[in-house]
C-alpha cells in the first residue's frame, strides 16, 4: 500500500485540524450542491458502512452473464439483439428486487467479437422511458456511439453497426441518456463487450468464457427492507451502496477448475472506487481498459474508478483458495473526503476456490507468448494539445450542451490532453472513440497498473494527468462523441463535453443539430421523471 500513499504534504490528519475542517466543509458544500438537484432528503453526508464486509454466512456461486450467440449474416456480420426490459431479480434475501436488464431481469449478456469483425446490434427498448446504449471503449462511427444523440424511445428499435477496428480489450455497454444514466445503470443496465484478436488468442491467455475467462462486474447498492434498491440514498458523489454485488450476486464464490484464471474486472459502480488485491495468491496484470499489455506485469493491487477495467491473471494450485478484496486506498483527497467517497472501506469481493484437481489446458503465466504489440513511446509532436480543466461538475467551465461543439479532432489524430482536476472532489475523464496512454501524473510516471491502453483515467485533485490519445478512424461532422466524468451523478449533472471528428475535406461544424437536439432533450431531463 505504501507506494500508493500520497506524499505527506497532500495528506491531512489530526495534526492539521485546519485542513480537516476545510475538508469537512468541502464535503458539505459538494453535498448541498448535489442536494439541490437530487432533493435534499436524498443526501446523506457519509456513506453507510459496508454491511457484511467479509461476506454472508453462505457464499453464492458467481453467476456468469450468458455469452450472447450472434446470428451470422451472409456477409459474416455478427448480429446481436439486446432488449432493455424490466424484471424482478433474486439478489437479496429480503425479497425480489425490481430491476432492469438486457434480455433478462438484471445486467445483460456478454457480447464477443474479434478485430476485423463486422457487428450489428439491434437494440429494442421495452422500458417505459427513453434509453440509449453506449459501447464504452469502442472506436466506431459517431452515429452508432449510443450517446444522448441516439435516444431510443419506449417501444422503438435502434440499430448500430460497425467494423471492429481495434485489438483485444474488455469493453462494456450501458445507457448514456442525458440526465438519467445513473438511475438506469443502477437498476441494472450494463453488460460486457469482449473484443478478441489473433495475437492474444494464440498467446496462451485463458479464453474459455465462464471457465477460465471470467467476467467480474462489480457494483454496489443499498437495499430497502423489501429487497428493492434504495435509489435515493445519494452522497455528494452519487450513489454509494453498503452492499457489494458481483455479476448480480452477494458474497460470490467462483470455483476455479484450471491453473490459470483470467478475471475481467469492471467497476460498474456509479461512484465507488475499488482498490483490488488478491489475498492468498499473486496477481498479474495483462490488460487495462482499452487493450492488453505487451508484458504481463506482477502487481500488488489495482485501483479502478467508475468505468475503469483491468484484466488480471491468478494462478492457483488445486485445493487452494484466494480472496479478491477491495482495501482502503488513497485517491489523493483530503481524509474526510476520502472517507465520504468510500475509499476507506475494506470488503471481500469474490472468493476463488480451486477444485481438488484441475482439468483442461495447462496454461501458466510463465508459458505466455506475446499477447500484444509494444506500447508506443510518448508523442514527440502531438497533432494537437488540449487541456481539460475539471471543476464542480464542469469541464473547461461549461456543462453539457447537446448543440455545442466543444472540440474538433482530426480523424486518426494522436493528441496530447492535459486533464487537470481543480476541484477538491474525485473525478475521472472518459473519452469516447479513443484509447490513450498515461504519460505522467503530476510529473510522475504512471503506476504499474496504469501503464497500458486506457479510455478512462482518474484525475486526482491538483495533480494534472497528461495522456497521449489515439482517436478512431471514422469522420463525421454531424454526430458528436462525448468526453466526461464517469462518476454517474456528475455525468448526469452535465460534467461532459462533445467533440466531432472530421477529415480534411470536411468543415468544422459550429453547432450540432441532430434530431435529438431538435426534439429538445428527449432522453430525459436531470434525474428523469422517477
Ligand atoms: Cu461509460 Cu460516455 O461512458
Ligand atoms: Cu466527476
XYZ file of C-alpha atoms and ligand atoms in Angstrom:
534
model
C 0.000 0.000 0.000
C 2.874 2.353 0.750
C 3.598 3.130 -2.862
C 0.026 4.321 -3.224
C 0.015 6.773 -0.377
C 0.230 10.411 -1.381
C 3.234 12.405 -0.205
C 2.722 13.722 3.332
C 2.030 17.257 2.154
C -1.016 16.010 0.265
C -2.404 14.247 3.298
C -4.246 15.760 6.152
C -4.787 14.418 9.596
C -5.245 15.188 13.227
C -2.056 17.209 13.275
C -3.554 19.714 10.851
C -7.024 20.480 12.139
C -7.447 23.466 9.837
C -7.243 21.298 6.789
C -9.501 18.669 8.251
C -12.144 21.290 8.881
C -11.819 22.606 5.364
C -12.270 19.069 4.167
C -15.475 18.660 6.123
C -16.722 21.963 4.819
C -15.802 20.999 1.298
C -17.791 17.796 1.506
C -20.753 19.621 2.942
C -20.684 22.095 0.064
C -20.464 19.341 -2.505
C -23.350 17.594 -0.812
C -25.513 20.665 -0.816
C -24.825 21.280 -4.459
C -25.775 17.727 -5.215
C -28.720 18.054 -2.853
C -30.171 20.960 -4.774
C -30.812 18.734 -7.750
C -31.101 15.366 -6.073
C -33.559 16.615 -3.450
C -32.174 17.291 -0.017
C -33.819 14.294 1.556
C -31.792 12.086 -0.731
C -28.477 13.352 0.506
C -26.518 11.535 3.176
C -23.314 13.170 4.378
C -21.377 9.939 4.884
C -21.808 6.608 3.156
C -23.197 3.831 5.304
C -20.572 1.314 6.341
C -20.360 -1.769 4.152
C -22.646 -4.463 5.518
C -21.088 -7.906 5.779
C -17.636 -6.840 4.564
C -16.466 -10.429 4.913
C -19.403 -11.976 3.138
C -22.565 -13.541 4.458
C -22.888 -16.889 6.133
C -23.127 -18.592 2.819
C -21.393 -17.741 -0.421
C -23.352 -17.786 -3.662
C -21.824 -19.322 -6.772
C -20.763 -16.471 -9.047
C -23.403 -16.054 -11.753
C -21.832 -15.801 -15.200
C -23.678 -13.483 -17.616
C -24.655 -15.546 -20.668
C -22.454 -15.231 -23.728
C -24.642 -13.780 -26.493
C -24.966 -16.049 -29.524
C -24.920 -13.844 -32.602
C -26.743 -14.640 -35.771
C -24.260 -14.658 -38.645
C -25.396 -12.834 -41.811
C -24.343 -13.933 -45.341
C -21.557 -11.400 -45.373
C -20.294 -12.588 -41.979
C -21.763 -9.720 -39.959
C -22.370 -10.810 -36.382
C -25.882 -9.735 -35.428
C -26.703 -9.360 -31.754
C -30.058 -8.448 -30.233
C -30.456 -6.635 -26.963
C -33.792 -5.815 -25.371
C -33.828 -3.364 -22.486
C -36.551 -4.597 -20.161
C -37.822 -4.576 -16.610
C -37.913 -7.589 -14.339
C -37.522 -8.994 -10.858
C -34.171 -10.269 -9.666
C -33.258 -12.557 -6.829
C -30.308 -10.651 -5.413
C -31.095 -10.007 -1.767
C -32.595 -12.379 0.834
C -35.078 -9.650 1.846
C -37.149 -10.174 -1.274
C -37.264 -9.861 -5.043
C -35.637 -6.721 -6.441
C -37.399 -4.846 -9.227
C -34.579 -4.363 -11.713
C -33.724 -3.689 -15.322
C -31.637 -5.708 -17.706
C -30.907 -6.556 -21.311
C -32.562 -9.816 -22.394
C -33.159 -10.573 -18.724
C -34.002 -9.063 -15.369
C -30.578 -7.689 -14.376
C -27.487 -6.656 -16.404
C -27.001 -8.108 -19.872
C -25.336 -10.857 -21.863
C -21.650 -10.626 -22.708
C -21.111 -9.720 -26.343
C -17.979 -11.011 -28.027
C -16.378 -10.141 -31.345
C -12.904 -10.005 -32.853
C -10.828 -7.326 -34.512
C -11.931 -7.040 -38.137
C -15.459 -8.403 -37.472
C -18.492 -6.509 -38.621
C -21.072 -6.315 -35.841
C -24.691 -5.222 -35.942
C -26.596 -4.753 -32.728
C -30.327 -4.434 -32.715
C -31.461 -2.717 -29.535
C -35.111 -2.778 -28.518
C -36.437 -0.568 -25.762
C -39.227 -2.211 -23.772
C -38.852 0.212 -20.881
C -41.353 2.950 -20.190
C -38.753 5.638 -20.719
C -36.179 6.608 -23.297
C -32.824 4.911 -23.127
C -29.638 4.667 -25.210
C -26.887 2.060 -25.381
C -23.303 3.265 -25.486
C -20.429 0.919 -26.330
C -17.861 2.075 -23.804
C -14.303 1.660 -25.078
C -15.240 1.152 -28.706
C -13.846 3.060 -31.661
C -16.761 3.367 -34.048
C -18.704 5.821 -36.237
C -20.227 8.562 -34.089
C -23.801 7.909 -35.215
C -23.598 4.448 -33.557
C -21.883 5.602 -30.397
C -25.107 5.335 -28.409
C -24.805 8.597 -26.523
C -27.561 11.129 -25.849
C -27.865 11.833 -29.591
C -29.173 8.322 -30.290
C -32.205 8.082 -27.985
C -34.402 5.020 -28.256
C -37.973 5.870 -27.327
C -40.115 3.300 -25.485
C -41.215 0.583 -27.898
C -38.640 1.605 -30.509
C -35.680 -0.161 -32.021
C -32.219 1.206 -32.838
C -29.562 -0.491 -34.899
C -25.844 0.134 -34.516
C -23.374 -1.338 -36.968
C -19.616 -1.047 -37.348
C -16.428 -2.876 -38.112
C -14.256 -3.609 -35.100
C -11.092 -1.632 -35.789
C -9.237 -2.229 -32.544
C -7.339 -5.046 -30.834
C -8.449 -7.185 -27.898
C -9.997 -5.322 -24.957
C -12.648 -5.587 -22.275
C -15.247 -3.019 -23.272
C -18.728 -2.694 -21.843
C -22.112 -1.225 -22.661
C -24.581 0.863 -20.685
C -27.188 3.622 -21.133
C -25.929 7.127 -21.862
C -29.042 9.235 -21.693
C -28.947 12.918 -20.947
C -29.615 13.120 -17.221
C -30.906 9.622 -16.389
C -27.813 7.490 -16.784
C -27.177 6.906 -13.088
C -30.740 5.752 -12.470
C -30.765 3.402 -15.474
C -27.378 1.867 -14.751
C -28.304 1.484 -11.087
C -31.371 -0.552 -11.981
C -29.062 -2.949 -13.790
C -28.487 -1.835 -17.359
C -24.908 -2.852 -18.092
C -23.010 -5.641 -19.803
C -19.562 -6.626 -21.059
C -18.371 -6.414 -24.642
C -15.254 -8.534 -25.095
C -13.010 -7.933 -28.076
C -10.517 -10.542 -29.164
C -7.665 -10.549 -31.627
C -5.421 -13.185 -33.153
C -2.281 -12.342 -31.274
C -3.886 -12.695 -27.861
C -5.793 -15.823 -28.833
C -2.571 -17.679 -29.602
C -0.695 -16.275 -26.638
C -1.808 -18.804 -24.059
C -4.173 -16.414 -22.261
C -7.249 -18.180 -20.868
C -10.190 -17.734 -23.270
C -12.821 -20.245 -22.144
C -15.637 -17.943 -21.184
C -17.009 -18.561 -17.706
C -14.428 -21.297 -17.049
C -11.029 -19.623 -17.023
C -12.020 -16.292 -18.602
C -14.308 -14.811 -16.002
C -16.325 -11.588 -16.103
C -16.343 -9.772 -12.750
C -18.806 -6.857 -12.864
C -18.509 -5.121 -9.528
C -21.183 -2.706 -8.369
C -22.650 -1.528 -5.085
C -26.172 -0.862 -3.931
C -28.210 -0.297 -0.815
C -31.459 -2.177 -0.323
C -34.784 -1.267 1.211
C -36.392 -3.629 3.721
C -38.434 -5.278 0.947
C -35.351 -6.068 -1.139
C -35.779 -3.231 -3.624
C -32.860 -0.969 -4.483
C -32.617 2.127 -2.273
C -32.106 4.595 -5.087
C -32.486 7.835 -3.196
C -29.599 7.404 -0.821
C -27.042 9.541 -2.506
C -23.919 11.218 -1.278
C -22.060 14.188 -2.716
C -20.561 11.696 -5.138
C -23.726 9.898 -6.149
C -24.942 6.506 -5.111
C -22.628 4.716 -2.693
C -24.165 1.432 -1.635
C -23.469 -0.538 1.531
C -23.666 -3.877 -0.271
C -21.354 -5.183 -2.970
C -22.884 -7.030 -5.904
C -20.775 -9.036 -8.322
C -22.470 -10.218 -11.540
C -25.748 -9.760 -9.684
C -24.808 -11.804 -6.589
C -23.946 -11.018 -2.971
C -20.906 -12.738 -1.408
C -19.974 -14.701 -4.512
C -17.610 -17.620 -4.839
C -16.088 -18.868 -8.077
C -14.951 -22.449 -8.379
C -11.608 -22.483 -10.172
C -11.026 -25.570 -12.332
C -7.875 -24.548 -14.201
C -4.441 -23.462 -13.027
C -4.742 -20.052 -14.649
C -7.796 -17.825 -14.278
C -8.335 -14.542 -16.097
C -10.539 -12.070 -14.254
C -12.064 -9.242 -16.253
C -12.669 -6.653 -13.571
C -15.142 -3.878 -14.323
C -16.023 -1.075 -11.960
C -19.679 -0.714 -12.879
C -20.449 1.437 -9.851
C -21.882 4.866 -10.003
C -19.463 6.441 -7.527
C -17.498 3.812 -5.642
C -13.805 3.317 -6.315
C -12.149 -0.058 -5.717
C -8.598 -0.919 -4.860
C -8.379 -4.608 -5.667
C -5.943 -7.003 -4.074
C -5.885 -10.794 -4.158
C -5.241 -12.319 -0.733
C -3.590 -15.712 -0.921
C -2.201 -15.629 -4.459
C -0.150 -13.331 -6.674
C -1.908 -11.187 -9.246
C -0.614 -10.434 -12.740
C -1.968 -7.577 -14.819
C -2.432 -8.421 -18.501
C -4.775 -5.685 -19.645
C -6.168 -2.269 -18.872
C -9.435 -0.824 -20.248
C -8.590 -0.454 -23.904
C -6.137 -3.230 -24.532
C -3.705 -5.896 -23.420
C -0.209 -5.257 -22.148
C 2.768 -6.477 -24.159
C 4.326 -7.747 -20.942
C 2.284 -9.308 -18.157
C 3.045 -7.271 -15.045
C 3.007 -8.644 -11.496
C 1.069 -6.157 -9.357
C 0.052 -5.966 -5.728
C -3.115 -4.023 -6.353
C -5.112 -2.090 -8.899
C -7.377 0.906 -8.372
C -10.457 1.151 -10.565
C -12.574 4.296 -10.563
C -16.070 4.209 -12.122
C -15.983 2.835 -15.676
C -12.417 1.510 -15.492
C -11.463 -2.117 -16.167
C -8.475 -4.372 -15.652
C -7.682 -7.899 -16.737
C -5.698 -9.866 -14.190
C -4.438 -13.438 -14.042
C -4.495 -15.501 -10.890
C -2.594 -18.791 -10.782
C -3.791 -21.316 -8.185
C -2.888 -24.822 -7.082
C -5.626 -27.461 -6.782
C -7.416 -27.058 -3.463
C -6.076 -23.547 -2.891
C -8.308 -20.579 -2.011
C -7.816 -16.876 -2.595
C -9.903 -13.781 -1.996
C -10.352 -10.791 -4.260
C -10.820 -7.862 -1.911
C -11.067 -4.118 -2.098
C -8.948 -2.321 0.503
C -8.576 1.306 1.666
C -6.768 3.450 -0.839
C -5.645 6.961 -1.409
C -7.353 8.953 -4.108
C -5.191 11.947 -3.248
C -8.113 13.511 -1.397
C -8.431 15.142 1.984
C -9.032 12.467 4.590
C -12.643 13.400 5.272
C -13.431 13.498 1.553
C -11.770 10.148 1.090
C -13.920 8.604 3.814
C -17.059 10.143 2.362
C -16.119 8.800 -1.066
C -15.980 5.264 0.338
C -12.229 4.941 -0.263
C -11.599 3.872 3.354
C -13.798 0.781 3.070
C -12.442 -2.748 3.119
C -14.503 -5.708 1.928
C -14.438 -9.051 0.162
C -15.433 -9.055 -3.487
C -15.030 -12.591 -4.821
C -13.755 -15.792 -3.305
C -11.756 -18.041 -5.621
C -11.847 -21.669 -4.537
C -9.784 -24.143 -6.539
C -11.190 -27.616 -7.176
C -9.270 -30.600 -5.691
C -7.941 -31.395 -9.168
C -7.698 -29.491 -12.434
C -8.616 -30.414 -15.974
C -8.342 -28.612 -19.291
C -5.394 -26.954 -20.963
C -2.357 -26.475 -18.810
C -1.738 -22.747 -19.108
C 0.638 -20.752 -16.963
C 1.908 -17.210 -16.688
C 5.438 -18.413 -17.386
C 4.228 -20.075 -20.589
C 2.574 -16.971 -22.067
C 3.677 -15.906 -25.526
C 3.402 -12.413 -26.919
C -0.049 -11.081 -26.047
C 0.008 -7.582 -27.543
C 2.023 -5.137 -29.582
C 4.563 -2.979 -27.797
C 3.239 0.309 -26.448
C 4.380 3.367 -28.406
C 6.622 5.932 -26.692
C 5.163 9.317 -25.654
C 4.327 11.539 -28.625
C 7.131 13.782 -29.731
C 4.944 16.075 -31.780
C 1.242 15.655 -30.954
C -1.242 16.605 -33.687
C -2.892 18.857 -31.115
C -2.690 19.601 -27.420
C -5.845 20.224 -25.392
C -6.464 21.000 -21.811
C -9.416 19.653 -19.833
C -9.947 21.546 -16.627
C -12.305 19.764 -14.248
C -14.182 21.851 -11.727
C -17.506 21.433 -9.938
C -19.456 19.381 -12.494
C -17.924 21.378 -15.301
C -15.261 20.743 -17.900
C -13.408 23.854 -19.086
C -16.018 25.948 -17.322
C -19.043 24.517 -19.102
C -21.699 21.901 -18.525
C -23.022 19.611 -21.236
C -24.941 21.283 -24.026
C -26.254 18.946 -26.735
C -25.908 21.509 -29.526
C -22.457 22.792 -28.625
C -19.247 21.631 -30.293
C -16.534 21.740 -27.653
C -13.654 20.237 -29.589
C -12.910 19.348 -33.193
C -10.492 16.473 -33.723
C -8.918 15.333 -36.998
C -9.595 11.724 -37.905
C -6.866 9.337 -36.725
C -5.206 12.135 -34.764
C -2.782 11.486 -31.953
C -3.162 14.225 -29.400
C -1.876 15.187 -26.013
C -4.526 16.029 -23.425
C -3.864 17.541 -20.028
C -6.552 16.587 -17.531
C -6.421 18.971 -14.617
C -8.809 18.402 -11.727
C -9.002 21.766 -9.989
C -11.859 20.614 -7.761
C -11.499 19.015 -4.324
C -13.693 16.043 -5.217
C -12.618 12.947 -7.135
C -13.351 12.937 -10.869
C -12.162 10.956 -13.842
C -12.242 11.519 -17.572
C -13.543 9.059 -20.135
C -13.075 9.783 -23.841
C -15.272 8.070 -26.416
C -13.883 6.624 -29.671
C -10.341 6.693 -28.336
C -7.654 4.945 -26.384
C -4.800 6.576 -24.579
C -1.626 6.065 -22.577
C -0.826 7.958 -19.402
C 2.376 9.942 -19.841
C 2.541 11.331 -16.331
C 0.534 12.164 -13.234
C 1.691 15.420 -11.675
C 5.047 14.966 -13.382
C 5.498 11.423 -12.109
C 5.349 8.263 -14.215
C 2.097 6.280 -14.049
C 1.769 3.460 -11.501
C 2.403 -0.131 -12.536
C -1.302 -0.811 -13.079
C -1.795 2.357 -15.144
C 0.777 1.527 -17.838
C -1.448 0.287 -20.601
C -4.138 1.364 -23.049
C -6.927 3.162 -21.272
C -10.127 5.020 -22.070
C -10.883 6.370 -18.601
C -8.409 7.951 -16.229
C -8.597 9.072 -12.620
C -7.733 12.734 -12.110
C -6.601 13.374 -8.534
C -7.295 16.901 -7.289
C -4.460 19.285 -8.029
C -2.342 16.730 -9.886
C -2.572 17.172 -13.664
C -2.612 13.987 -15.703
C -1.015 14.009 -19.158
C -2.303 11.485 -21.662
C -1.496 10.669 -25.296
C -4.757 9.923 -27.091
C -5.390 7.979 -30.320
C -8.754 8.557 -31.961
C -10.783 6.218 -34.173
C -10.884 6.076 -37.940
C -14.376 7.454 -38.620
C -15.011 11.059 -39.603
C -18.419 12.715 -39.432
C -19.061 16.419 -38.843
C -22.700 15.867 -37.830
C -22.620 13.413 -34.945
C -20.562 14.133 -31.829
C -18.751 11.914 -29.349
C -18.524 12.645 -25.621
C -15.821 13.125 -23.053
C -16.930 13.207 -19.444
C -16.569 12.275 -15.812
C -17.723 8.678 -15.205
C -18.997 9.313 -11.668
C -22.526 8.856 -12.934
C -24.100 11.628 -10.907
C -21.561 14.083 -12.296
C -22.242 12.639 -15.756
C -25.952 13.342 -15.271
C -25.264 16.806 -13.933
C -23.563 17.658 -17.194
C -19.881 17.160 -16.439
C -19.453 16.347 -20.096
C -18.405 17.871 -23.392
C -18.707 16.933 -27.041
C -16.219 16.552 -29.858
C -16.580 15.804 -33.523
C -14.051 14.009 -35.671
C -13.604 15.310 -39.215
C -11.258 14.656 -42.100
C -9.526 17.402 -44.043
C -12.272 17.604 -46.666
C -14.878 18.472 -44.021
C -15.693 21.835 -42.490
C -15.567 22.049 -38.690
C -19.201 22.343 -37.573
C -20.243 25.307 -35.444
C -23.178 23.519 -33.847
C -24.687 20.056 -33.530
C -28.164 19.667 -34.908
C -29.096 16.012 -34.659
C -32.767 15.024 -34.339
C -32.220 14.687 -30.587
C -31.170 18.342 -30.380
C -34.272 19.416 -32.302
C -36.541 17.253 -30.191
C -35.232 19.179 -27.185
C -33.606 16.712 -24.917
C -35.874 13.709 -25.397
C -33.639 11.407 -23.431
C -34.951 12.741 -20.159
C -34.064 15.732 -18.039
C -31.977 15.933 -14.930
C -32.674 12.818 -12.913
C -35.533 11.889 -15.174
C -39.091 11.560 -14.065
C -38.836 8.907 -11.387
Cu -19.147 4.519 -19.958
Cu -19.582 8.004 -22.019
O -19.469 6.241 -20.920
Cu -16.860 13.643 -11.504
